[in-house]
Short mmCIF file of C-alpha atoms and ligand atoms in Angstrom, two decimals:
data_model
loop_
_atom_site.label_atom_id
_atom_site.label_comp_id
_atom_site.label_asym_id
_atom_site.label_seq_id
_atom_site.Cartn_x
_atom_site.Cartn_y
_atom_site.Cartn_z
CA UNK A 1 61.80 56.62 -23.62
CA UNK A 2 61.03 56.85 -19.93
CA UNK A 3 57.68 57.87 -18.44
CA UNK A 4 58.67 61.46 -17.60
CA UNK A 5 59.50 62.43 -21.16
CA UNK A 6 55.97 61.54 -22.29
CA UNK A 7 54.35 64.03 -19.93
CA UNK A 8 56.03 67.16 -21.32
CA UNK A 9 57.19 68.63 -24.62
CA UNK A 10 60.41 66.81 -25.41
CA UNK A 11 62.99 67.32 -28.17
CA UNK A 12 64.64 64.00 -29.05
CA UNK A 13 68.19 65.34 -29.13
CA UNK A 14 69.68 62.95 -26.56
CA UNK A 15 71.01 59.48 -27.22
CA UNK A 16 69.67 57.46 -24.31
CA UNK A 17 70.12 55.39 -22.27
CA UNK A 18 73.79 56.08 -21.53
CA UNK A 19 75.90 53.12 -20.53
CA UNK A 20 76.88 52.13 -16.99
CA UNK A 21 80.39 50.71 -16.73
CA UNK A 22 81.97 48.79 -13.86
CA UNK A 23 85.36 50.04 -12.74
CA UNK A 24 85.86 47.37 -10.06
CA UNK A 25 85.78 47.38 -6.24
CA UNK A 26 82.12 48.33 -6.13
CA UNK A 27 82.57 51.42 -8.31
CA UNK A 28 80.50 52.12 -11.44
CA UNK A 29 80.45 55.03 -13.87
CA UNK A 30 77.35 56.48 -15.55
CA UNK A 31 78.56 57.56 -18.97
CA UNK A 32 76.63 60.82 -19.37
CA UNK A 33 79.67 62.10 -21.23
CA UNK A 34 77.91 60.35 -24.15
CA UNK A 35 74.36 61.74 -23.92
CA UNK A 36 74.55 63.01 -27.49
CA UNK A 37 76.29 61.96 -30.68
CA UNK A 38 77.85 65.35 -31.46
CA UNK A 39 78.12 66.73 -27.93
CA UNK A 40 77.51 64.93 -24.63
CA UNK A 41 77.62 65.85 -20.96
CA UNK A 42 74.82 66.49 -18.48
CA UNK A 43 73.28 69.52 -20.20
CA UNK A 44 71.81 67.48 -23.07
CA UNK A 45 69.23 65.78 -20.83
CA UNK A 46 68.00 69.14 -19.54
CA UNK A 47 67.96 70.68 -23.00
CA UNK A 48 65.74 67.90 -24.33
CA UNK A 49 62.98 69.31 -22.08
CA UNK A 50 64.01 72.99 -22.25
CA UNK A 51 64.30 73.18 -26.03
CA UNK A 52 61.27 70.92 -26.39
CA UNK A 53 59.34 73.55 -24.46
CA UNK A 54 60.83 76.42 -26.49
CA UNK A 55 59.75 74.72 -29.74
CA UNK A 56 56.28 73.91 -28.37
CA UNK A 57 55.83 77.60 -27.52
CA UNK A 58 56.81 78.62 -31.04
CA UNK A 59 60.04 80.39 -30.09
CA UNK A 60 62.55 81.22 -32.81
CA UNK A 61 65.44 82.03 -30.49
CA UNK A 62 66.71 81.23 -27.01
CA UNK A 63 68.80 83.20 -24.53
CA UNK A 64 70.90 81.50 -21.91
CA UNK A 65 73.55 82.38 -19.35
CA UNK A 66 76.86 81.12 -18.07
CA UNK A 67 80.51 81.79 -17.42
CA UNK A 68 82.73 82.48 -20.45
CA UNK A 69 83.68 78.81 -20.86
CA UNK A 70 80.19 77.49 -20.08
CA UNK A 71 79.53 73.92 -21.22
CA UNK A 72 75.83 74.68 -20.87
CA UNK A 73 75.90 77.68 -23.20
CA UNK A 74 77.81 75.58 -25.73
CA UNK A 75 75.41 72.64 -25.50
CA UNK A 76 72.48 75.06 -25.88
CA UNK A 77 74.05 76.57 -29.01
CA UNK A 78 74.66 73.17 -30.60
CA UNK A 79 71.21 71.70 -29.95
CA UNK A 80 69.30 74.95 -30.53
CA UNK A 81 70.79 75.08 -34.01
CA UNK A 82 69.84 71.44 -34.60
CA UNK A 83 66.23 72.43 -33.85
CA UNK A 84 66.32 75.59 -35.96
CA UNK A 85 66.51 78.04 -33.03
CA UNK A 86 68.92 80.99 -32.79
CA UNK A 87 70.98 80.94 -29.57
CA UNK A 88 72.23 83.95 -27.61
CA UNK A 89 74.84 83.25 -24.90
CA UNK A 90 75.12 85.86 -22.15
CA UNK A 91 78.52 85.21 -20.61
CA UNK A 92 80.28 86.54 -17.51
CA UNK A 93 84.03 86.45 -16.70
CA UNK A 94 85.70 83.40 -15.18
CA UNK A 95 89.20 82.15 -14.26
CA UNK A 96 91.09 81.32 -17.43
CA UNK A 97 91.64 77.72 -18.50
CA UNK A 98 92.23 76.10 -21.89
CA UNK A 99 88.63 74.96 -22.05
CA UNK A 100 87.37 78.56 -21.95
CA UNK A 101 88.89 79.53 -25.30
CA UNK A 102 87.99 76.13 -26.72
CA UNK A 103 84.32 76.41 -25.76
CA UNK A 104 84.07 80.02 -26.97
CA UNK A 105 85.32 79.00 -30.40
CA UNK A 106 83.07 75.95 -30.46
CA UNK A 107 80.05 78.08 -29.51
CA UNK A 108 80.85 80.61 -32.20
CA UNK A 109 81.26 77.79 -34.74
CA UNK A 110 77.89 76.38 -33.67
CA UNK A 111 76.31 79.70 -34.57
CA UNK A 112 75.76 81.13 -31.08
CA UNK A 113 75.69 84.90 -30.73
CA UNK A 114 78.12 85.55 -27.88
CA UNK A 115 77.60 88.50 -25.52
CA UNK A 116 79.97 89.51 -22.75
CA UNK A 117 78.74 91.23 -19.58
CA UNK A 118 80.88 91.94 -16.56
CA UNK A 119 78.32 91.34 -13.82
CA UNK A 120 74.59 91.15 -13.27
CA UNK A 121 73.70 94.70 -14.25
CA UNK A 122 75.57 94.50 -17.55
CA UNK A 123 73.92 91.16 -18.31
CA UNK A 124 70.44 92.51 -17.49
CA UNK A 125 70.97 95.41 -19.87
CA UNK A 126 72.10 93.03 -22.59
CA UNK A 127 69.06 90.82 -22.08
CA UNK A 128 66.72 93.78 -22.48
CA UNK A 129 68.50 94.77 -25.70
CA UNK A 130 68.45 91.26 -27.16
CA UNK A 131 64.78 90.81 -26.21
CA UNK A 132 63.86 94.05 -28.00
CA UNK A 133 65.90 93.22 -31.08
CA UNK A 134 64.49 89.72 -31.38
CA UNK A 135 60.94 90.99 -30.88
CA UNK A 136 61.46 93.73 -33.44
CA UNK A 137 62.74 91.26 -35.98
CA UNK A 138 60.42 88.28 -35.48
CA UNK A 139 57.48 89.51 -33.41
CA UNK A 140 58.37 86.97 -30.71
CA UNK A 141 60.44 87.16 -27.57
CA UNK A 142 63.22 84.60 -27.25
CA UNK A 143 62.73 81.74 -24.84
CA UNK A 144 64.83 82.29 -21.70
CA UNK A 145 66.81 79.37 -20.27
CA UNK A 146 68.52 79.98 -16.90
CA UNK A 147 72.21 79.35 -16.19
CA UNK A 148 73.01 75.66 -16.24
CA UNK A 149 69.51 74.90 -17.55
CA UNK A 150 68.39 74.40 -13.96
CA UNK A 151 64.78 75.51 -14.05
CA UNK A 152 62.22 72.90 -12.96
CA UNK A 153 61.66 72.10 -16.66
CA UNK A 154 65.38 71.42 -17.13
CA UNK A 155 65.56 69.39 -13.93
CA UNK A 156 63.02 66.97 -15.45
CA UNK A 157 65.92 65.68 -17.53
CA UNK A 158 67.50 64.23 -14.42
CA UNK A 159 64.26 62.94 -12.95
CA UNK A 160 64.06 61.05 -16.22
CA UNK A 161 67.71 59.98 -15.84
CA UNK A 162 66.92 58.47 -12.43
CA UNK A 163 64.18 56.35 -14.01
CA UNK A 164 66.67 55.31 -16.66
CA UNK A 165 69.08 54.21 -13.93
CA UNK A 166 66.32 52.34 -12.08
CA UNK A 167 65.56 50.42 -15.30
CA UNK A 168 69.25 49.55 -15.67
CA UNK A 169 69.26 48.21 -12.11
CA UNK A 170 66.17 46.10 -12.88
CA UNK A 171 67.90 44.78 -16.01
CA UNK A 172 70.84 43.70 -13.86
CA UNK A 173 73.38 46.03 -15.49
CA UNK A 174 74.47 47.20 -12.05
CA UNK A 175 73.42 46.61 -8.44
CA UNK A 176 71.28 49.27 -6.81
CA UNK A 177 73.90 51.90 -5.88
CA UNK A 178 74.19 52.83 -2.23
CA UNK A 179 75.50 56.21 -3.25
CA UNK A 180 75.83 58.43 -6.35
CA UNK A 181 78.59 61.05 -6.58
CA UNK A 182 77.85 64.05 -8.79
CA UNK A 183 79.14 67.61 -9.20
CA UNK A 184 76.77 70.43 -8.26
CA UNK A 185 77.02 73.70 -10.18
CA UNK A 186 73.44 74.97 -10.47
CA UNK A 187 72.00 71.84 -8.76
CA UNK A 188 69.72 70.66 -11.55
CA UNK A 189 71.59 67.41 -11.97
CA UNK A 190 71.83 66.36 -8.32
CA UNK A 191 68.30 67.48 -7.40
CA UNK A 192 66.73 65.84 -10.45
CA UNK A 193 68.47 62.60 -9.47
CA UNK A 194 67.45 62.94 -5.82
CA UNK A 195 63.78 63.45 -6.75
CA UNK A 196 63.77 60.84 -9.51
CA UNK A 197 65.46 58.15 -7.42
CA UNK A 198 62.97 58.72 -4.60
CA UNK A 199 60.02 58.57 -7.04
CA UNK A 200 61.48 55.40 -8.60
CA UNK A 201 61.54 53.77 -5.16
CA UNK A 202 65.32 53.53 -4.90
CA UNK A 203 67.13 54.01 -1.60
CA UNK A 204 70.27 55.45 -3.20
CA UNK A 205 71.92 58.41 -1.49
CA UNK A 206 72.99 61.39 -3.63
CA UNK A 207 76.26 63.09 -2.72
CA UNK A 208 76.43 66.51 -4.38
CA UNK A 209 79.86 68.08 -4.53
CA UNK A 210 79.49 71.82 -4.70
CA UNK A 211 81.69 73.49 -7.33
CA UNK A 212 80.04 76.92 -7.03
CA UNK A 213 78.70 78.92 -4.09
CA UNK A 214 75.32 80.36 -3.09
CA UNK A 215 72.94 81.21 -4.66
CA UNK A 216 73.88 78.75 -7.46
CA UNK A 217 74.52 75.80 -5.19
CA UNK A 218 73.40 75.79 -1.53
CA UNK A 219 71.03 74.01 0.85
CA UNK A 220 68.20 76.49 0.30
CA UNK A 221 68.38 76.09 -3.48
CA UNK A 222 68.25 72.30 -3.14
CA UNK A 223 64.89 72.53 -1.35
CA UNK A 224 63.38 75.13 -3.68
CA UNK A 225 64.34 73.25 -6.82
CA UNK A 226 63.26 69.87 -5.43
CA UNK A 227 59.76 71.06 -4.51
CA UNK A 228 59.23 73.19 -7.62
CA UNK A 229 60.12 70.26 -9.87
CA UNK A 230 58.00 67.90 -7.80
CA UNK A 231 55.01 70.26 -8.14
CA UNK A 232 55.51 70.49 -11.90
CA UNK A 233 55.39 66.68 -12.15
CA UNK A 234 52.40 66.39 -9.83
CA UNK A 235 50.50 68.98 -11.88
CA UNK A 236 51.18 66.98 -15.06
CA UNK A 237 50.15 63.66 -13.49
CA UNK A 238 48.55 63.59 -10.07
CA UNK A 239 49.58 59.97 -9.53
CA UNK A 240 53.08 61.38 -8.96
CA UNK A 241 53.13 62.13 -5.23
CA UNK A 242 54.39 65.28 -3.54
CA UNK A 243 57.33 64.19 -1.41
CA UNK A 244 59.06 65.61 1.63
CA UNK A 245 62.65 66.61 0.97
CA UNK A 246 64.65 63.41 1.59
CA UNK A 247 67.35 65.08 3.66
CA UNK A 248 68.68 61.73 4.96
CA UNK A 249 69.51 60.73 1.38
CA UNK A 250 71.17 63.96 0.33
CA UNK A 251 74.78 64.78 1.13
CA UNK A 252 75.88 68.30 0.25
CA UNK A 253 79.66 68.72 0.29
CA UNK A 254 81.39 72.07 0.06
CA UNK A 255 84.96 71.19 1.08
CA UNK A 256 86.17 70.39 -2.46
CA UNK A 257 85.30 73.79 -3.97
CA UNK A 258 88.63 75.39 -3.06
CA UNK A 259 89.03 79.12 -3.83
CA UNK A 260 85.97 79.20 -6.08
CA UNK A 261 84.17 78.26 -9.28
CA UNK A 262 86.43 77.19 -12.14
CA UNK A 263 89.57 77.51 -10.00
CA UNK A 264 91.37 74.18 -10.17
CA UNK A 265 92.63 72.70 -6.91
CA UNK A 266 95.53 70.31 -6.23
CA UNK A 267 92.93 67.66 -5.31
CA UNK A 268 90.87 68.13 -8.47
CA UNK A 269 93.93 67.97 -10.71
CA UNK A 270 95.16 64.84 -8.90
CA UNK A 271 91.68 63.28 -9.17
CA UNK A 272 91.58 63.93 -12.94
CA UNK A 273 94.88 62.03 -13.30
CA UNK A 274 93.69 59.23 -11.00
CA UNK A 275 90.39 58.80 -12.90
CA UNK A 276 92.34 58.40 -16.12
CA UNK A 277 94.59 55.70 -14.60
CA UNK A 278 91.81 53.85 -12.78
CA UNK A 279 89.06 53.91 -15.36
CA UNK A 280 90.27 55.66 -18.51
CA UNK A 281 87.94 58.56 -17.74
CA UNK A 282 88.56 62.01 -19.19
CA UNK A 283 87.55 64.51 -16.53
CA UNK A 284 88.34 68.21 -16.01
CA UNK A 285 89.22 70.49 -13.10
CA UNK A 286 86.08 72.64 -12.70
CA UNK A 287 83.35 70.04 -12.06
CA UNK A 288 84.13 66.37 -12.42
CA UNK A 289 87.66 66.56 -10.95
CA UNK A 290 86.25 68.02 -7.74
CA UNK A 291 83.46 65.42 -7.62
CA UNK A 292 85.87 62.56 -8.21
CA UNK A 293 88.21 64.00 -5.56
CA UNK A 294 85.36 63.65 -3.05
CA UNK A 295 84.79 60.04 -4.07
CA UNK A 296 88.50 59.24 -3.73
CA UNK A 297 88.60 60.97 -0.36
CA UNK A 298 85.64 58.97 0.98
CA UNK A 299 87.08 55.75 -0.37
CA UNK A 300 90.43 56.38 1.32
CA UNK A 301 88.61 57.22 4.56
CA UNK A 302 86.83 53.83 4.38
CA UNK A 303 83.30 55.22 4.23
CA UNK A 304 82.64 53.40 0.93
CA UNK A 305 83.78 49.98 2.19
CA UNK A 306 81.32 47.27 1.13
CA UNK A 307 79.23 49.88 -0.70
CA UNK A 308 78.23 50.15 -4.34
CA UNK A 309 79.12 53.65 -5.55
CA UNK A 310 78.19 55.26 -8.88
CA UNK A 311 80.14 58.17 -10.30
CA UNK A 312 77.92 60.23 -12.58
CA UNK A 313 80.19 61.52 -15.35
CA UNK A 314 78.73 64.86 -16.40
CA UNK A 315 81.54 66.00 -18.70
CA UNK A 316 81.33 65.75 -22.50
CA UNK A 317 83.84 63.49 -24.26
CA UNK A 318 82.57 63.83 -27.83
CA UNK A 319 85.21 65.35 -30.04
CA UNK A 320 84.17 68.70 -31.44
CA UNK A 321 87.46 69.76 -32.94
CA UNK A 322 87.71 70.63 -36.59
CA UNK A 323 86.73 74.27 -36.36
CA UNK A 324 89.28 76.66 -37.82
CA UNK A 325 87.91 79.86 -36.39
CA UNK A 326 90.25 82.66 -35.43
CA UNK A 327 89.60 84.03 -31.94
CA UNK A 328 89.76 87.54 -33.38
CA UNK A 329 86.35 86.80 -34.97
CA UNK A 330 84.88 86.77 -31.43
CA UNK A 331 83.72 89.93 -29.64
CA UNK A 332 86.79 91.71 -28.34
CA UNK A 333 85.96 91.22 -24.66
CA UNK A 334 86.69 87.50 -25.08
CA UNK A 335 90.15 87.93 -26.62
CA UNK A 336 91.81 87.92 -23.23
CA UNK A 337 91.04 84.23 -22.78
CA UNK A 338 93.36 83.61 -25.73
CA UNK A 339 95.97 86.25 -24.98
CA UNK A 340 96.38 85.86 -21.22
CA UNK A 341 97.92 82.79 -19.56
CA UNK A 342 95.69 80.03 -18.19
CA UNK A 343 95.73 79.32 -14.45
CA UNK A 344 98.92 77.56 -13.31
CA UNK A 345 97.18 74.27 -12.36
CA UNK A 346 95.77 73.84 -15.89
CA UNK A 347 98.82 72.28 -17.50
C1 LIG B 1 77.14 72.11 -15.75
C2 LIG B 1 78.02 71.00 -15.33
C3 LIG B 1 77.86 70.36 -14.09
C4 LIG B 1 76.90 70.86 -13.04
O1 LIG B 1 75.58 70.50 -13.28
P1 LIG B 1 74.42 71.30 -12.53
O2 LIG B 1 73.18 70.64 -12.96
O3 LIG B 1 74.53 72.72 -12.97
O4 LIG B 1 74.65 71.20 -11.07
C5 LIG B 1 78.66 69.28 -13.80
N1 LIG B 1 79.61 68.87 -14.66
C6 LIG B 1 79.81 69.47 -15.84
C7 LIG B 1 80.90 68.97 -16.71
C8 LIG B 1 79.03 70.56 -16.22
O5 LIG B 1 79.25 71.16 -17.41
#
């Protein structure tokens, strides 16, 4: 365990450290696809702190938010159940892809209660209803976890991850990276790494590839989240300094988003194929394909020449198949993800 996880309530759901693998030509991969034994990906690190907090506060249920195919809502469902907490997923529409139906079924199998709301107002009304029902039943309100798990408490998971990486550099498992490439959806991952790497005394630059738009991922959010998480750490241990935002070490890239969140682009689909050929990586088109496309672009442009680059793989590769649920068991609003065609680039 790293120092950060000792300062806060922490649920030991993650299998850490994750491996770092060399791909060749100064490229390494951080295998956060294997953060857990049943389900990996970047959300597990955040949930170790978020669910740890929920348990410490005596919650019996959690509510979280995401798009219909949310990896975060699924990870929350799986690990909440492991800790004996009921999970409510408040889900909004998204572009259809095979993973949407797959994650909905997996979430349902993991015991999540799935709610569909078409927009903010509908979701707010649902939250009020679920809060009342849970309180009426158990005398406690459910613990609320924001979309992507990117509250300062969740971001601690990636401050911790940066210390894990620093230890791997000290052990000689990889050279100190000049640059880390990582997808940015709700910014918890990239900002936790930025803060943690700075606190660990590393000079690594973080390149965040935006796969959503404001307010989920934008310059303003990066500052707010950085300072709020830094203050949380400083309050827990005043030997942890309050830092200025290290703008010279943070690259925020928006040109790989394409038409919008969860809409695959030609570049992301090509990057998924390339990552498989180059390194045997299994990526996808919403997050990691866009991040890897940025890395490939920068490499081709020569800006990574003579540099050590680390690709942070945030996408789960643990196999969750084996459920035999029928999609008609899901609330009816979700049936369209099984009955309508997926987007043309998801073949
Ligand atoms: C959620 C997610 C991200 C984005 O992480 P944030 O901390 O929300 O920026 C990246 N990749 C995958 C596969 C994800 O599920």
